[in-house]
CSV table of C-alpha atoms in Angstrom, one decimal:
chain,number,residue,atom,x,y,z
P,1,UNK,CA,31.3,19.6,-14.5
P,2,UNK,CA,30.5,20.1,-11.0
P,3,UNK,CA,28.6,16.9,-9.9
P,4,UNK,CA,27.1,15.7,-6.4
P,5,UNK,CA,25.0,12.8,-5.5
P,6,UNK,CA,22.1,13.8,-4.0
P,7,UNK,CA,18.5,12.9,-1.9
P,8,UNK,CA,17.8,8.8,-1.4
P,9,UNK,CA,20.9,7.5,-2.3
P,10,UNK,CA,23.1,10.2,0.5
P,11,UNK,CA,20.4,8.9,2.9
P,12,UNK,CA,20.2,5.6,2.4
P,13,UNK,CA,24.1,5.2,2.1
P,14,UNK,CA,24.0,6.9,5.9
P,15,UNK,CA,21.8,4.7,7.5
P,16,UNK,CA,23.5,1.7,6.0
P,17,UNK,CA,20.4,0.6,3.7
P,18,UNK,CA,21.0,-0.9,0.0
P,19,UNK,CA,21.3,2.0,-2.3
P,20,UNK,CA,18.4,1.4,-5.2
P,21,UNK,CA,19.3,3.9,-7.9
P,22,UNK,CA,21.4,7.0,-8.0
P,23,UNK,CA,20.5,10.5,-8.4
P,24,UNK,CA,23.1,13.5,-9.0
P,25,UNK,CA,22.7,17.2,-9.7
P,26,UNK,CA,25.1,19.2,-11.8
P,27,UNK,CA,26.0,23.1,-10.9
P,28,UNK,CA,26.9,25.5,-13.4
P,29,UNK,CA,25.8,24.0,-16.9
P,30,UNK,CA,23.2,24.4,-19.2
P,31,UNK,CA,20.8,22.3,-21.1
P,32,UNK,CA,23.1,22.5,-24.1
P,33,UNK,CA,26.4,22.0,-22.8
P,34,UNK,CA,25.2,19.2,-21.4
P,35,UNK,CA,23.6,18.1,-24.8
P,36,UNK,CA,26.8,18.5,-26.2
P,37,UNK,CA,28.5,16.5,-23.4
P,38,UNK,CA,25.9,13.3,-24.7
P,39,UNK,CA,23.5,13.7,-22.0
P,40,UNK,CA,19.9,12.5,-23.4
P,41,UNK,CA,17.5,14.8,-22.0
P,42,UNK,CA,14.3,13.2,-20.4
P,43,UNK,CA,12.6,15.3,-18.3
P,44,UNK,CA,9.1,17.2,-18.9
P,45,UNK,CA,8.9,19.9,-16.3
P,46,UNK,CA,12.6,20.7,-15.6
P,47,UNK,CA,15.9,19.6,-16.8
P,48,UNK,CA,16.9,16.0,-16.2
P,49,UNK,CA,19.1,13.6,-18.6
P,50,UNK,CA,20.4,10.4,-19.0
P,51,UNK,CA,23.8,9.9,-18.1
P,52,UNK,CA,25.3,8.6,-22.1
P,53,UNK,CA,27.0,5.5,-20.3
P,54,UNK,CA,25.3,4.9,-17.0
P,55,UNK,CA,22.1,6.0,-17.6
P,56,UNK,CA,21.6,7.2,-14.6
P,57,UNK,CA,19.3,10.7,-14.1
P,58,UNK,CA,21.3,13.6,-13.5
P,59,UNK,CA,19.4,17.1,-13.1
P,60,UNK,CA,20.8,20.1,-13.5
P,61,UNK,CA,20.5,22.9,-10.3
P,62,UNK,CA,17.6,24.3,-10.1
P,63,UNK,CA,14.7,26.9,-7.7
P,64,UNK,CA,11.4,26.4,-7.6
P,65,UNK,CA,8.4,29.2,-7.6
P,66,UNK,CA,4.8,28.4,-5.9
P,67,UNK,CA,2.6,30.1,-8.7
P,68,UNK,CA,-0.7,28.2,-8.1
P,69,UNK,CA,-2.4,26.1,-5.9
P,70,UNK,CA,-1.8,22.1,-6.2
P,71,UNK,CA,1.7,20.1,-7.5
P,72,UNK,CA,1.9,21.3,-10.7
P,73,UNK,CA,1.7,25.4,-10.0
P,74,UNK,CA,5.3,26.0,-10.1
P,75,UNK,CA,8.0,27.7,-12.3
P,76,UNK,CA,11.3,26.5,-12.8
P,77,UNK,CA,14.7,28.1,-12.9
P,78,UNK,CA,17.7,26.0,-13.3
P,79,UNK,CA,20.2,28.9,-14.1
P,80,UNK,CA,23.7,28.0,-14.6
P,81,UNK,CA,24.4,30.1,-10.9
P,82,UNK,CA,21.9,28.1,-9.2
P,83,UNK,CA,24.0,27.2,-6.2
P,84,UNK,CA,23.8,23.6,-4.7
P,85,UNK,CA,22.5,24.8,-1.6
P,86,UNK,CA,19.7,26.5,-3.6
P,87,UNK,CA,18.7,23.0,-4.6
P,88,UNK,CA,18.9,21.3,-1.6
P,89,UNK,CA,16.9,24.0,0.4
P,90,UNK,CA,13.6,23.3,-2.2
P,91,UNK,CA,13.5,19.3,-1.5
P,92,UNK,CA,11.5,18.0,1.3
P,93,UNK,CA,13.3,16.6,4.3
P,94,UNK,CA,16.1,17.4,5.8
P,95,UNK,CA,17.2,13.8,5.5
P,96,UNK,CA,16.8,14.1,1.3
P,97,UNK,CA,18.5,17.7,1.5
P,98,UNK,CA,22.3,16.1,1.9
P,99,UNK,CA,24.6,15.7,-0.8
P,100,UNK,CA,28.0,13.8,-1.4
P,101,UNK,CA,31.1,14.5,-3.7
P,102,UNK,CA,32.7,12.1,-5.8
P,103,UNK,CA,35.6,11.5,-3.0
P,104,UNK,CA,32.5,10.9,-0.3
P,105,UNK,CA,32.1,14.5,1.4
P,106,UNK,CA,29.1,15.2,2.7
P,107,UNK,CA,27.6,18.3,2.3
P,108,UNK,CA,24.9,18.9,4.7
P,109,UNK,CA,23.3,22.5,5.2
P,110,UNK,CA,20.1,21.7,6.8
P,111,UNK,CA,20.7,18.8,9.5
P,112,UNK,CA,19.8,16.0,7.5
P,113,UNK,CA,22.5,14.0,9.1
P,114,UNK,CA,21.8,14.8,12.9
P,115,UNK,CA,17.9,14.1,11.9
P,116,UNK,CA,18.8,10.7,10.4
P,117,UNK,CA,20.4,10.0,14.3
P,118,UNK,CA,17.9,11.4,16.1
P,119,UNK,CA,15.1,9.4,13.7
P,120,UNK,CA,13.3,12.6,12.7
P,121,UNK,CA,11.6,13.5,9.8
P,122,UNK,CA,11.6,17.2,9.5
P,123,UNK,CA,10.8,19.4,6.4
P,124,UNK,CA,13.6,21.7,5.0
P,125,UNK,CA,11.8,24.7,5.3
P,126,UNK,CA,8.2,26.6,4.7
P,127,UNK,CA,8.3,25.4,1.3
P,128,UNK,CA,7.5,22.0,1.9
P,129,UNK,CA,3.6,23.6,2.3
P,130,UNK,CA,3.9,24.5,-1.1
P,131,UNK,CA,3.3,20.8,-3.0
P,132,UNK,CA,0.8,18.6,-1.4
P,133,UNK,CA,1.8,15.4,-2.7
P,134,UNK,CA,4.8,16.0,-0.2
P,135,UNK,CA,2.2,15.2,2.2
P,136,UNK,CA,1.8,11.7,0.7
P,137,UNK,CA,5.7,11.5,0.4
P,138,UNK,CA,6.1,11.7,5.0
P,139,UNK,CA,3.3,9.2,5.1
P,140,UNK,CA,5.2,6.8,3.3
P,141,UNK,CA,8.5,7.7,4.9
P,142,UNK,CA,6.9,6.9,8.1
P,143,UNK,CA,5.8,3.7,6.1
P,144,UNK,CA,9.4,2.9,5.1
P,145,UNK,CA,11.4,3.6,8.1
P,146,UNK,CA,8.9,3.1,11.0
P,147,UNK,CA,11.1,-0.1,12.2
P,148,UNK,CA,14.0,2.0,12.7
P,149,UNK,CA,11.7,4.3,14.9
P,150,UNK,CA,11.3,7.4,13.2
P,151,UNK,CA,9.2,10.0,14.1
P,152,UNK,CA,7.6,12.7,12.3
P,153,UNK,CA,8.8,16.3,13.9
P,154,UNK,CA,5.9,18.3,15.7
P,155,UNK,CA,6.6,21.0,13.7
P,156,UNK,CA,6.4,19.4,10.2
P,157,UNK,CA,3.3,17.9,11.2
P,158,UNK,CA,1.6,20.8,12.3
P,159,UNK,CA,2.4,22.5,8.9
P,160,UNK,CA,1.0,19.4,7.0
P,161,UNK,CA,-1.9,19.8,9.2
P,162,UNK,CA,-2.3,23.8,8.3
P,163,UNK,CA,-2.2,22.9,4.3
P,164,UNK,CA,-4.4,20.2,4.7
P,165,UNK,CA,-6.7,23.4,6.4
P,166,UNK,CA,-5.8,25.4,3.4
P,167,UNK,CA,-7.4,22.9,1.0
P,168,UNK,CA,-4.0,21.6,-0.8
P,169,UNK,CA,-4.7,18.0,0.1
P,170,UNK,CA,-7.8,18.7,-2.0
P,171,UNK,CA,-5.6,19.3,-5.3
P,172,UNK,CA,-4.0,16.0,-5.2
P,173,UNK,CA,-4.9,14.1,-8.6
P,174,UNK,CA,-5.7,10.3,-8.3
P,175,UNK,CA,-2.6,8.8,-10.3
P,176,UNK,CA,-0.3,10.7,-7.9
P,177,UNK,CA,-2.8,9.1,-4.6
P,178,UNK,CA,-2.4,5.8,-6.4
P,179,UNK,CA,1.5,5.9,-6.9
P,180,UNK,CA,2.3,6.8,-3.7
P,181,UNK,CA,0.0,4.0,-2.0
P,182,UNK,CA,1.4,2.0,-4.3
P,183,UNK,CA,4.4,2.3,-3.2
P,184,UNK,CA,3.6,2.7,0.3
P,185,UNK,CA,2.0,-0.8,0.8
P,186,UNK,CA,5.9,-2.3,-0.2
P,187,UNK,CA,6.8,-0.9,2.8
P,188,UNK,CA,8.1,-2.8,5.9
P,189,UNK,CA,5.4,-0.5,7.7
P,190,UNK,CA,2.6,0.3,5.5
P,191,UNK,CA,-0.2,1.3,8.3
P,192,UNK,CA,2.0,3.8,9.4
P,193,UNK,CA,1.1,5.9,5.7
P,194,UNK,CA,-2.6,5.9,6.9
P,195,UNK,CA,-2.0,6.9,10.9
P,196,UNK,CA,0.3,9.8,9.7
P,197,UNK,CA,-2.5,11.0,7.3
P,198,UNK,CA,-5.1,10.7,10.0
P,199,UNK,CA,-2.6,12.1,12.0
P,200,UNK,CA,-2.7,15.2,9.6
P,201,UNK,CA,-6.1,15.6,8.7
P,202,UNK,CA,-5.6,14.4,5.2
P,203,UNK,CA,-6.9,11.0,5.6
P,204,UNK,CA,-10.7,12.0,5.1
P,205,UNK,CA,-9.7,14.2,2.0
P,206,UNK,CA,-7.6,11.5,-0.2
P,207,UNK,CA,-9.1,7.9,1.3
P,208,UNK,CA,-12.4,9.1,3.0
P,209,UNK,CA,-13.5,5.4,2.5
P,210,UNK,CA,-10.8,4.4,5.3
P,211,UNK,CA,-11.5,7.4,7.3
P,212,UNK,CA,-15.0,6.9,7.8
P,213,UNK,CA,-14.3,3.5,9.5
P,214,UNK,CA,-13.0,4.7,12.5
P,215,UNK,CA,-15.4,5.5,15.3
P,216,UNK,CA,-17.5,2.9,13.9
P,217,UNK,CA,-17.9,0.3,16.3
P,218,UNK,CA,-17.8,-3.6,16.3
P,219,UNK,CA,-19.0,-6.4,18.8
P,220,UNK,CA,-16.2,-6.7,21.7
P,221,UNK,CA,-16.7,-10.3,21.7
P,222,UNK,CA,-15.1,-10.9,17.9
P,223,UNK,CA,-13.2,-7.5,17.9
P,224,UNK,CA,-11.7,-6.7,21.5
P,225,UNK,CA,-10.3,-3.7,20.1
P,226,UNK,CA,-14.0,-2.6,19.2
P,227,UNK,CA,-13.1,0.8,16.4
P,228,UNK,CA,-13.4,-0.7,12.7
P,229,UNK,CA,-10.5,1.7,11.7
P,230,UNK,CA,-8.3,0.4,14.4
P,231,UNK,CA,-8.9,-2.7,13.1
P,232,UNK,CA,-8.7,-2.3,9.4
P,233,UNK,CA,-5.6,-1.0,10.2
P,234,UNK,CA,-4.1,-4.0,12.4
P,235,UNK,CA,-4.8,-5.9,9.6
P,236,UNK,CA,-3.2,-3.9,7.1
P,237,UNK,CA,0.1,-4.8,9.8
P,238,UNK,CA,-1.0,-8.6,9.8
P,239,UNK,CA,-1.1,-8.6,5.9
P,240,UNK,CA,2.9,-7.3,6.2
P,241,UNK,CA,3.4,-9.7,8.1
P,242,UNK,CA,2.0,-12.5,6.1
P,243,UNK,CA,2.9,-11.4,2.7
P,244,UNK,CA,5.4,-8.6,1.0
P,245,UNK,CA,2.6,-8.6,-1.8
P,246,UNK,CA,1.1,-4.7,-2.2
P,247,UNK,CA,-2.1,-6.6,-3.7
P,248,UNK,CA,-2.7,-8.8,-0.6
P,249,UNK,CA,-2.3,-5.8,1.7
P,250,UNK,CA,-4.7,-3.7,-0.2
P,251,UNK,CA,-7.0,-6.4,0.1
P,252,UNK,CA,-6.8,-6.5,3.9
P,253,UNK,CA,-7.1,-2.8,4.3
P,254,UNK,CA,-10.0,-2.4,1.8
P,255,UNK,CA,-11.8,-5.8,3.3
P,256,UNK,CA,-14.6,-4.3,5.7
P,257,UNK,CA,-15.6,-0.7,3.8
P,258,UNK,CA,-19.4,-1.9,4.2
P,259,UNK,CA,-19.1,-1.0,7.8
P,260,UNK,CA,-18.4,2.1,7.1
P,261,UNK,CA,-21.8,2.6,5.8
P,262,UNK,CA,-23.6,0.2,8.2
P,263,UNK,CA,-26.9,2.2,9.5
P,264,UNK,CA,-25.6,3.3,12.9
P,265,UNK,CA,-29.0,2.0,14.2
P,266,UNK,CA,-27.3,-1.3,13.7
P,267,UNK,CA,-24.4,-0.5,15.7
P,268,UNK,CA,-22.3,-3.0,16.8
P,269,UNK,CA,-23.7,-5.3,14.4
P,270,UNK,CA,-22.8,-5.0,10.7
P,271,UNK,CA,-25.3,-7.3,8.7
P,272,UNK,CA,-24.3,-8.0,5.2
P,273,UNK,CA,-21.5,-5.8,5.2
P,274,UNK,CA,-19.9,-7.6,2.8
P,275,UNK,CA,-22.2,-7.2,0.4
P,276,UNK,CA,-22.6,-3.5,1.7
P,277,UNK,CA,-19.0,-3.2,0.9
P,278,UNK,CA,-18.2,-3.6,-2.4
P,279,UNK,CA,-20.0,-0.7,-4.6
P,280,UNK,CA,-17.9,1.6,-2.0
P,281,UNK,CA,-14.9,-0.2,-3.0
P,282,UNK,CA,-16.0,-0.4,-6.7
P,283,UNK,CA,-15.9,3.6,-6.5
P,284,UNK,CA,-12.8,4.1,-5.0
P,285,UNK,CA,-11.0,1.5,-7.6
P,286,UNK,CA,-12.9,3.5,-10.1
P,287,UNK,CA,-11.5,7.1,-8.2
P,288,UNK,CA,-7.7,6.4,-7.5
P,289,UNK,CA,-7.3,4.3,-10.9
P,290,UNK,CA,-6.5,1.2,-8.8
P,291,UNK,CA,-5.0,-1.7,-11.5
P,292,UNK,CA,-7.4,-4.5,-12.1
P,293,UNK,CA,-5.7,-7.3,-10.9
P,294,UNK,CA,-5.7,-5.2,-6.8
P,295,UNK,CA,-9.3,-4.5,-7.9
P,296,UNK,CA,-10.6,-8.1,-8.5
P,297,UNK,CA,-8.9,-9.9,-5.5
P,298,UNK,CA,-9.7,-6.9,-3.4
P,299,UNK,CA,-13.3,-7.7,-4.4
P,300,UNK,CA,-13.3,-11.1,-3.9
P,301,UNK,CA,-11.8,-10.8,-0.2
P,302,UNK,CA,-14.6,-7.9,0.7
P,303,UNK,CA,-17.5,-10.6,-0.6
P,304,UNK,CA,-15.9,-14.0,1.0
P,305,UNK,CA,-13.9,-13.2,3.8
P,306,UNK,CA,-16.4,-14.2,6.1
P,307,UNK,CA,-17.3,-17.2,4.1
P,308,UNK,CA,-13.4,-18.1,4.6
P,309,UNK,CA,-13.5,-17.6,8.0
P,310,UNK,CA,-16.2,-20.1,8.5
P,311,UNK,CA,-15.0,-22.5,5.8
P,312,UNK,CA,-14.5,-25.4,7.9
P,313,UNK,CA,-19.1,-25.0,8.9
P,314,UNK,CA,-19.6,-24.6,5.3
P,315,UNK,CA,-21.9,-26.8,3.3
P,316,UNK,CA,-19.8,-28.7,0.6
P,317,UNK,CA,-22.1,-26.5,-2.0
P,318,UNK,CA,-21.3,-23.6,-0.5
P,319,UNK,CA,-17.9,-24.4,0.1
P,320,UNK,CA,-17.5,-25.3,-4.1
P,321,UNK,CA,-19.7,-22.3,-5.3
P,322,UNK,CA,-17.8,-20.2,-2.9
P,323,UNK,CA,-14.3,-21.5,-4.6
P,324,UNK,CA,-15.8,-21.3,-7.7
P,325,UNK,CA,-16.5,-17.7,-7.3
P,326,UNK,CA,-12.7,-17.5,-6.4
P,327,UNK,CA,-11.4,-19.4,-9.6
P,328,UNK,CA,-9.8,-21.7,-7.3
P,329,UNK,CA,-10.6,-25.1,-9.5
P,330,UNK,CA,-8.4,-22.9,-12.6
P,331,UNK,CA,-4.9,-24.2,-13.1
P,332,UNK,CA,-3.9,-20.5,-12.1
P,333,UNK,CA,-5.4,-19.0,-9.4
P,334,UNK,CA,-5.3,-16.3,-6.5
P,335,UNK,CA,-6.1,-18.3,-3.7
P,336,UNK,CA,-3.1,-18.1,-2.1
P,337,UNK,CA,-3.4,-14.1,-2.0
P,338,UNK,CA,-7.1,-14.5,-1.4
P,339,UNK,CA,-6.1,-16.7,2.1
P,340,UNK,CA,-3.6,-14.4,3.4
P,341,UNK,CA,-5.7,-11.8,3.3
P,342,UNK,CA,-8.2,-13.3,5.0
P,343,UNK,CA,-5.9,-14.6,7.6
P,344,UNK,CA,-4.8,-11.1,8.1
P,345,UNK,CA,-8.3,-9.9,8.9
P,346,UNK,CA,-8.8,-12.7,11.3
P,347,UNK,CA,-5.1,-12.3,12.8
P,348,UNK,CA,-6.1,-8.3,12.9
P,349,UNK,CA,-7.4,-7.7,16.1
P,350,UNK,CA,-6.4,-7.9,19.5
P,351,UNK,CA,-5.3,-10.6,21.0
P,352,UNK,CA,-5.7,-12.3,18.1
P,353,UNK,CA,-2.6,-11.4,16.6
P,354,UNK,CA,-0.7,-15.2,17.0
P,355,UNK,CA,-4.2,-17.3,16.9
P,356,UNK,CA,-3.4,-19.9,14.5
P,357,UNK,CA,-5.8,-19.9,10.9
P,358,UNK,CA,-6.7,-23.2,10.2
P,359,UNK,CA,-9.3,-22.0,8.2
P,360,UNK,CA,-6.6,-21.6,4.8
P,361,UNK,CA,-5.2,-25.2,5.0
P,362,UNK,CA,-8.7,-26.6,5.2
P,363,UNK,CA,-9.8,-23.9,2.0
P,364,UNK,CA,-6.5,-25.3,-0.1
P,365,UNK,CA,-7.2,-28.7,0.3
P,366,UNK,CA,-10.7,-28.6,-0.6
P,367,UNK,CA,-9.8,-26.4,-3.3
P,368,UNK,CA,-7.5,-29.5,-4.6
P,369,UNK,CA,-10.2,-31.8,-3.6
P,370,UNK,CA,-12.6,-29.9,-6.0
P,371,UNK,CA,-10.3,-29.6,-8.8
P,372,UNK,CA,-9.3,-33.6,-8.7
P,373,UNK,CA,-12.8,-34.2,-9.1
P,374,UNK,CA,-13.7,-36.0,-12.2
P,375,UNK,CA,-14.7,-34.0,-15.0
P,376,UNK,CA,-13.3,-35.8,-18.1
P,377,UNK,CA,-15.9,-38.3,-18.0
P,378,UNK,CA,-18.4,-35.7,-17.4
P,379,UNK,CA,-17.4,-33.8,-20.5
P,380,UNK,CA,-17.2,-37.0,-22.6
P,381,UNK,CA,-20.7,-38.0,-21.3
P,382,UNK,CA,-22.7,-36.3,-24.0
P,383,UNK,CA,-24.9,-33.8,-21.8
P,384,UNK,CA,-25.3,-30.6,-23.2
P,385,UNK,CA,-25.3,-26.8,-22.4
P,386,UNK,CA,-25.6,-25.5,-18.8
P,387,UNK,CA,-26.2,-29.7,-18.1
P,388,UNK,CA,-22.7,-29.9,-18.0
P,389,UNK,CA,-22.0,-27.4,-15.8
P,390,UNK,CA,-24.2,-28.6,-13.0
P,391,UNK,CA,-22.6,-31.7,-13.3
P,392,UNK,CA,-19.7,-30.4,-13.0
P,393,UNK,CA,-20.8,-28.7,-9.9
P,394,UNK,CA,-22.2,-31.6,-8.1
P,395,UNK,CA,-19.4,-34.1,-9.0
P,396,UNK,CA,-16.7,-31.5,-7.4
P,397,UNK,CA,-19.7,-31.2,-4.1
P,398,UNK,CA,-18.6,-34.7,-4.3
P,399,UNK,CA,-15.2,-34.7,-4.0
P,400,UNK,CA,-15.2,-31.6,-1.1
P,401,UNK,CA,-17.6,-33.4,0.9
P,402,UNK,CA,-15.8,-36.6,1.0
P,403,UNK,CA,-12.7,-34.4,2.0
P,404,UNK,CA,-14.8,-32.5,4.4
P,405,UNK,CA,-15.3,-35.8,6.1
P,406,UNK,CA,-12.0,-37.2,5.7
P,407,UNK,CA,-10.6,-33.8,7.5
P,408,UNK,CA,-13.1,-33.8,10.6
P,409,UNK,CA,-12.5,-37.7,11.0
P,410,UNK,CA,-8.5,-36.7,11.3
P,411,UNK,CA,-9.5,-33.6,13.4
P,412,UNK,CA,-11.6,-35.9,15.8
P,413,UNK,CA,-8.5,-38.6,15.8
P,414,UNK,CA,-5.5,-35.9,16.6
P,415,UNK,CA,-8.3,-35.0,19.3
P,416,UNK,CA,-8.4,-38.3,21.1
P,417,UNK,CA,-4.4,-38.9,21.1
């Protein structure tokens, strides 16, 4: 068998990054010999197996044929004299279009390797206009490797710009939008997946909820950097920094949607955008398929961040209803998510990038202070129905407000030392 290793694990190898799984192709054999050599096949749309003992994909050689518009308008030919530069020439970037021998040869037809030096990303050739999800696929390379400073080449964005004109973008199905967000927000630079498909045009067609936020203005005097999309997006950066969890930094970037649809007569002002907010975000979970768990504390940060923000002004029934709301008196909770995210929305904006947020401390220990409160007796008391659950309520008001006090006393006393 003739065997390379091929695409991420070349690349990654080159630039001296951990090598996550292995992929190899295999020239000159057929879906039976290989069969008969123990490989399992697996694949749907071409010819990919299982290696019997490693398990690892290998694929045989193959072309592929634009035949309609969108991902999945393609035919397939993996022909035993499909050639290994055949294969390489239909993958994406240069930098995926290198492959290795067993004894650690590089073969490397297209430049991959000088564009891996010179931090470019750079499609192979004119195919790359043919599938639109490679679209998605730059954005989140820019995502991935934005701290090594890699750039996107002119050229390869102005095609991705001309299919995005064509109306491919427009073909892209949500569970392929989802995966690839998905596994753009692991990224070390996750904002970057948004700028490059602004960058591109495509940010309108597959978010239009994130795109409409730019130009949207905000008051100077809470947002110096003034555009809501800039914003959203510096907090999408804060959340990275705050958190490798893709569900807090889809919280951050989804946070202020309502001011996207703020009456412009309202301009700079955004009354009740929270409020405003959350049927756009409960249709674009509902679009992309988004899981329930990003869905839920997505939700909650759109409705409370502001609340959070102002925790330490807040009534103690306010306070408790609003940790309540958040489930943070359960023994399992998402607070911690719900506070990062909300400290990335108030870290998000400039200047404000290394303000200190006291504002999650004081929300965890009244959150503690809430649930300490004592309920057993309250339970044990013999009130009935929805009695008992304004008991509750006003024993854990209690307990926040004596905490409430407690803090401001040790604020004031810090303050005089």
């Amino acid at each position: 068998m003739e065997i390379y290793l091929v695409g991420g694990a070349v690349r990654d190898s080159l630039l001296n990054l951990p090598v996550e799984e292995r992929d190899w192709v295999v020239i000159g054999e057929t879906n039976e010999s290989m069969i008969r050599r123990g490989f399992r096949p697996v694949g749907k749309d071409f010819p990919v197996f299982l290696h019997p003992d490693s398990h690892e994909e290998y694929a045989l050689a193959r072309t592929e044929r634009k035949t309609a518009p969108g991902y999945r308008g393609f035919a397939v030919n993996a022909a035993p004299d499909v050639t290994l530069e055949q294969d390489l020439l239909r993958r994406d970037l240069t930098i995926n279009a290198m492959a290795m021998t067993a004894d650690g040869r590089l073969v490397d037809p297209y430049g991959g390797r000088a564009d891996l030096e010179t931090r470019i990303l750079r499609h192979v050739s004119p195919a790359f206009a043919e599938d639109p999800v490679r679209i998605l696929r730059i954005a989140r390379f820019a995502a991935r490797y934005q701290p090594l400073g890699f750039t996107i080449a002119p050229e390869t964005l102005a095609l991705m710009r001309r299919m995005v004109t064509a109306g491919e973008a427009d073909f892209l199905v949500p569970e392929r939008v989802w995966a690839e967000l998905a596994k753009a927000l692991k990224e070390p630079g996750p904002a970057a997946f948004f700028r490059t498909l602004r960058d591109c045009g495509a940010l309108a067609a597959v978010f239009p909820e994130i795109d409409r936020l730019f130009g949207v203005p905000q008051p100077e005097k809470h947002h110096p950097e003034i555009d809501t999309g800039v914003h959203t997006l510096m907090c999408l950066e804060q959340a990275a920094r705050l958190s490798d969890k893709p569900i807090v930094r889809f919280a951050a970037l989804t946070h202020d949607l309502g001011k996207g649809v703020t009456p412009k007569d309202n301009w700079p002002h955004h009354y009740g955008h929270e409020q405003l907010g959350l049927g756009v975000l409960e249709a674009m979970c509902a679009r992309l398929r988004v899981p329930n768990a990003f869905k839920a504390l997505a939700l909650q940060v759109a409705k409370f961040h502001t609340h959070c923000h102002k925790a330490c002004e807040l009534r103690p029934g306010t306070l408790t209803d609003t940790l309540a709301a958040l489930g943070a008196f359960k023994p399992r909770h998402s607070l911690d998510d719900f506070l990062a995210a909300c400290e990335a929305d108030a870290r998000g904006r400039k200047d404000f990038e290394d303000r200190p947020y006291p504002q999650a401390e004081f929300m965890r220990g009244a959150a503690r202070a809430g649930a300490e409160a004592d309920t057993a007796s309250i339970l044990n008391s013999g009130l009935k129905g929805p009695e008992i659950g304004e008991a509750i309520r006003l024993a854990r008001i209690a307990a926040i407000n004596d905490f409430t006090r407690q803090h401001l006393a040790s604020r004031e006393t810090k303050g005089n030392t």
